[in-house]
XYZ file of C-alpha atoms in Angstrom:
343
model
C -245.528 -11.868 63.354
C -246.645 -10.719 59.915
C -245.207 -7.242 59.731
C -246.607 -6.540 56.254
C -250.134 -7.546 57.302
C -249.957 -5.474 60.490
C -248.706 -2.500 58.536
C -251.522 -2.918 56.041
C -254.152 -3.070 58.792
C -252.641 -0.012 60.477
C -252.724 1.887 57.199
C -256.384 0.905 56.816
C -257.202 2.207 60.296
C -255.488 5.531 59.573
C -257.259 5.783 56.223
C -260.628 5.165 57.909
C -259.891 7.791 60.559
C -258.901 10.230 57.828
C -262.117 9.589 55.885
C -264.254 10.005 59.007
C -262.468 13.233 59.899
C -262.963 14.566 56.382
C -266.636 13.520 56.420
C -267.221 15.257 59.747
C -265.468 18.395 58.523
C -267.503 18.376 55.298
C -270.763 17.870 57.221
C -269.968 20.765 59.520
C -269.059 22.971 56.567
C -272.357 22.147 54.849
C -274.290 22.816 58.056
C -272.487 26.125 58.498
C -273.161 27.216 54.915
C -276.799 26.121 55.034
C -277.493 28.417 57.994
C -276.572 31.428 55.866
C -277.957 30.235 52.511
C -281.381 28.884 53.445
C -284.284 31.299 52.826
C -286.043 32.909 55.772
C -289.080 31.207 57.284
C -290.094 34.092 59.529
C -293.432 34.310 57.711
C -294.552 30.984 59.237
C -295.072 32.968 62.449
C -296.992 35.773 60.714
C -300.299 33.921 60.944
C -303.719 35.032 62.150
C -305.392 33.319 65.098
C -309.187 33.548 65.360
C -309.088 36.384 62.860
C -306.530 38.373 64.870
C -303.393 39.565 63.042
C -299.937 38.507 64.270
C -298.029 40.618 66.773
C -294.364 40.667 67.763
C -292.865 42.088 70.967
C -289.386 43.588 70.644
C -287.647 44.535 73.879
C -285.172 47.391 73.791
C -286.824 48.773 70.653
C -286.019 52.463 71.053
C -282.649 52.246 69.298
C -280.012 50.042 67.689
C -280.747 46.438 66.767
C -284.089 46.498 68.599
C -285.288 49.303 66.369
C -284.038 47.305 63.383
C -286.006 44.255 64.545
C -289.176 46.327 64.825
C -288.772 47.683 61.284
C -288.000 44.261 59.798
C -290.904 42.558 61.544
C -293.302 45.268 60.375
C -292.019 44.719 56.856
C -292.674 40.962 57.213
C -296.330 41.429 58.143
C -296.300 41.768 61.932
C -297.839 44.400 64.132
C -295.219 45.336 66.718
C -295.148 46.100 70.442
C -292.205 48.407 71.161
C -290.700 47.927 74.609
C -288.383 50.299 76.408
C -288.199 52.559 79.435
C -288.327 55.974 77.737
C -291.786 56.859 76.456
C -290.620 59.811 74.379
C -288.024 57.768 72.483
C -290.501 54.952 71.835
C -293.148 57.429 70.648
C -290.685 58.864 68.145
C -289.775 55.383 66.861
C -293.440 54.418 66.659
C -294.345 57.533 64.644
C -291.567 56.778 62.135
C -292.590 53.130 61.802
C -296.254 54.062 61.430
C -295.380 56.456 58.626
C -293.370 53.793 56.787
C -295.864 50.985 57.467
C -299.352 52.548 57.482
C -301.030 49.126 57.310
C -299.410 47.967 60.568
C -300.368 48.670 64.159
C -297.901 49.541 66.904
C -298.031 49.707 70.685
C -295.697 50.944 73.386
C -294.818 48.879 76.470
C -292.897 50.635 79.257
C -290.759 48.607 81.673
C -287.256 49.103 83.049
C -285.405 45.854 82.288
C -282.732 46.663 84.862
C -285.299 46.743 87.685
C -286.231 43.107 88.165
C -287.348 42.659 91.783
C -284.700 41.015 93.953
C -285.246 38.827 96.998
C -282.767 40.818 99.065
C -282.433 44.529 98.504
C -278.941 45.821 97.773
C -277.361 47.557 100.740
C -277.252 51.351 100.339
C -273.796 52.774 99.758
C -272.825 55.336 102.440
C -272.981 58.841 101.069
C -275.074 57.876 98.008
C -278.769 58.631 97.651
C -281.064 55.939 96.246
C -284.111 58.195 95.985
C -283.374 59.127 92.344
C -281.854 57.663 89.208
C -278.473 58.979 87.929
C -280.348 61.313 85.548
C -282.322 62.820 88.441
C -285.603 61.075 87.657
C -287.624 59.118 90.207
C -286.569 55.452 90.457
C -288.606 52.991 88.434
C -290.562 50.369 90.406
C -289.617 46.687 90.040
C -290.986 45.109 86.871
C -294.408 43.445 87.252
C -294.326 40.555 84.754
C -297.920 39.552 85.448
C -298.962 43.072 84.475
C -296.875 42.877 81.295
C -298.531 39.585 80.328
C -301.982 41.034 81.003
C -301.192 44.096 78.876
C -300.476 41.801 75.913
C -303.182 39.210 76.523
C -305.596 40.636 73.945
C -303.014 40.273 71.145
C -302.194 37.338 68.887
C -298.579 37.422 70.067
C -296.503 35.000 67.986
C -292.966 36.457 68.242
C -290.930 37.576 71.243
C -287.524 39.163 70.608
C -285.517 39.385 73.832
C -283.202 42.098 72.579
C -282.981 44.533 75.511
C -279.480 44.436 76.901
C -276.112 46.083 77.067
C -273.158 46.746 79.272
C -272.991 49.054 82.246
C -272.018 52.654 81.494
C -270.199 55.615 83.004
C -267.700 54.065 82.596
C -268.367 51.223 80.162
C -265.170 49.392 81.075
C -264.536 48.679 84.750
C -262.901 45.832 86.625
C -265.027 43.452 88.671
C -263.333 44.567 91.881
C -264.191 48.214 91.201
C -267.804 47.478 90.224
C -270.519 48.181 92.796
C -273.276 45.753 93.765
C -275.817 48.049 92.142
C -273.873 48.215 88.861
C -273.483 44.421 88.640
C -277.027 43.622 89.746
C -278.588 46.122 87.351
C -276.551 44.782 84.436
C -277.359 41.135 85.187
C -281.016 42.085 85.614
C -281.024 43.738 82.200
C -279.253 40.980 80.276
C -280.346 37.822 82.097
C -283.147 38.123 84.636
C -285.476 40.310 82.569
C -285.527 38.029 79.480
C -285.757 34.946 81.726
C -288.812 36.232 83.576
C -290.411 37.677 80.448
C -290.051 34.352 78.637
C -291.518 32.550 81.656
C -294.481 34.923 81.717
C -295.219 34.786 77.977
C -294.590 31.115 77.130
C -298.233 30.120 77.819
C -299.385 32.868 75.438
C -296.888 31.835 72.776
C -297.906 28.175 73.062
C -301.549 29.153 72.705
C -300.773 31.184 69.573
C -298.291 28.715 68.033
C -296.469 28.354 65.777
C -294.485 31.027 67.571
C -290.912 32.177 68.019
C -288.640 33.425 70.806
C -285.382 35.099 69.730
C -282.785 35.564 72.484
C -280.159 38.079 71.411
C -276.741 37.373 72.930
C -273.275 38.621 72.003
C -269.902 37.399 70.803
C -268.650 39.029 73.992
C -269.901 35.910 75.797
C -266.480 34.451 74.926
C -265.246 36.450 77.936
C -263.864 40.004 77.734
C -262.005 41.684 80.593
C -263.549 44.775 82.218
C -266.997 43.604 80.993
C -267.470 40.655 83.324
C -271.154 41.064 84.250
C -272.115 41.754 80.633
C -270.222 38.774 79.189
C -271.457 36.354 81.850
C -275.096 37.424 81.592
C -275.040 37.108 77.803
C -273.731 33.536 78.102
C -276.579 32.939 80.590
C -279.057 33.848 77.844
C -277.810 31.159 75.449
C -277.759 28.485 78.147
C -281.323 29.479 78.997
C -282.306 29.033 75.347
C -281.024 25.458 75.207
C -282.406 24.539 78.635
C -285.930 25.808 77.893
C -286.048 23.863 74.617
C -285.108 20.641 76.393
C -287.478 21.340 79.260
C -290.425 21.799 76.897
C -289.559 18.498 75.204
C -289.253 16.760 78.576
C -292.607 18.049 79.813
C -294.346 17.747 76.453
C -295.487 21.363 76.691
C -293.496 22.909 73.870
C -296.237 22.924 71.286
C -294.752 24.598 68.221
C -292.577 27.218 69.908
C -289.107 27.754 68.467
C -286.361 29.254 70.625
C -283.477 30.763 68.687
C -280.360 32.015 70.461
C -278.362 34.483 68.388
C -274.837 35.745 68.964
C -274.334 39.283 67.697
C -271.076 41.095 67.039
C -270.402 44.794 66.625
C -272.813 46.964 64.678
C -272.482 50.622 63.783
C -275.027 51.463 66.481
C -272.818 50.317 69.356
C -272.513 53.322 71.654
C -268.714 53.386 71.727
C -268.105 52.267 68.151
C -268.610 54.863 65.418
C -267.139 53.402 62.212
C -269.215 53.226 59.056
C -270.844 49.881 58.148
C -268.443 47.303 56.769
C -268.258 43.568 56.093
C -267.554 42.750 59.747
C -269.552 45.656 61.192
C -273.061 45.814 59.674
C -275.672 48.417 60.548
C -278.452 47.471 62.946
C -281.047 46.960 60.199
C -278.810 44.467 58.397
C -278.095 42.690 61.687
C -281.788 42.371 62.529
C -282.640 41.113 59.042
C -279.863 38.523 59.126
C -281.074 37.275 62.512
C -284.697 36.866 61.432
C -283.553 34.963 58.334
C -282.365 32.167 60.661
C -285.846 31.578 62.080
C -287.980 28.566 61.257
C -285.316 25.840 61.051
C -284.770 24.897 64.693
C -281.090 25.886 64.515
C -280.899 26.431 68.276
C -277.828 28.659 68.724
C -276.380 30.577 65.767
C -274.272 33.604 64.962
C -276.775 35.857 63.233
C -274.618 37.601 60.641
C -272.186 35.571 58.556
C -269.364 38.105 58.832
C -269.612 37.725 62.603
C -269.758 33.939 62.151
C -266.353 34.006 60.475
C -265.002 36.022 63.398
C -266.485 33.478 65.803
C -264.851 30.586 63.956
C -261.520 32.387 64.146
C -261.947 32.909 67.891
C -262.713 29.218 68.427
C -259.639 28.206 66.421
C -257.255 30.406 68.437
C -254.953 28.869 71.055
C -255.891 30.126 74.502
C -252.813 32.334 74.864
C -253.514 34.013 71.519
C -257.170 34.520 72.447
C -256.185 36.084 75.780
C -253.833 38.553 74.121
C -256.319 39.392 71.359
C -259.173 40.051 73.791
C -257.004 42.177 76.075
C -255.746 44.246 73.147
C -259.285 44.698 71.786
C -260.631 45.888 75.130
C -257.696 48.273 75.605
C -258.465 49.817 72.211
C -262.213 50.105 72.875
C -261.621 51.525 76.363
C -259.411 54.233 74.856
C -262.173 55.129 72.394
C -264.719 55.132 75.222
C -262.648 57.552 77.287
C -262.402 59.967 74.344
C -266.160 59.948 73.668
C -267.367 60.326 77.289
């Protein structure tokens, strides 16, 4: 046995493994940096079709990041359809956008994203009336996605931003065991079923008007936070949907030039229970929307939209499970305390 030769070969194997590991790490670092350094290509979707100007649909556009998306898209040359369930709020947003962007056109689209029709109606809770919403208004009918598609059919729709979403409220934080069927179903409808059905309904239109873009806005909370189970799970659903639809279009050869971009979003200053001023790790909604749209046009697939949030995400992924568990529990305890003080 030639011990020296064996030792030399073993050293060579370890050296090769080390080089490959370093090369992989360097490649990943370059890929990570390129996502946040490459210039935006959002304008490739701002094209006219048969003389018609480009339109973008932003769901959940009455406030927060959705409102930021609408403003940024108008700035980039798009006319914008503003979706929400409150006509007065959307009218106010539209009047402000029209004043700032007099050369753009805007429309309002009303639909309650938490009212996707279900195959089996939820059982009524004894002692609770289901004839009115919590605010006393008449209940909204289930969303008619064929009607939504028809309402947009005369537009050169090239961008869909599935932004509408959020956690349940009153209270925001509640254990799964304490959550009612209606609370869970409404939240999953809002975050998962509504964007799934809307994408299904509008994909033929987007293929016809390609190149086109679908942005699915998820959350860093999809890592799994206690007391927010339905929200976290439905946001993870959205990213899985993004990847699955891309592969399905490739399989069926029906993708055309439609990009699907899944975007994880962290805290912004517009989060209902978070009131700090903008900072490096907590941008305002306009900055968040701009950062997200800058990732379009490269086929990235799934990204963290804002690079401060991306650093947080990398830290989360690097944590041992027991550290992650403790960190998430502590974070939710802190946010729940803030929520109780503000409600």
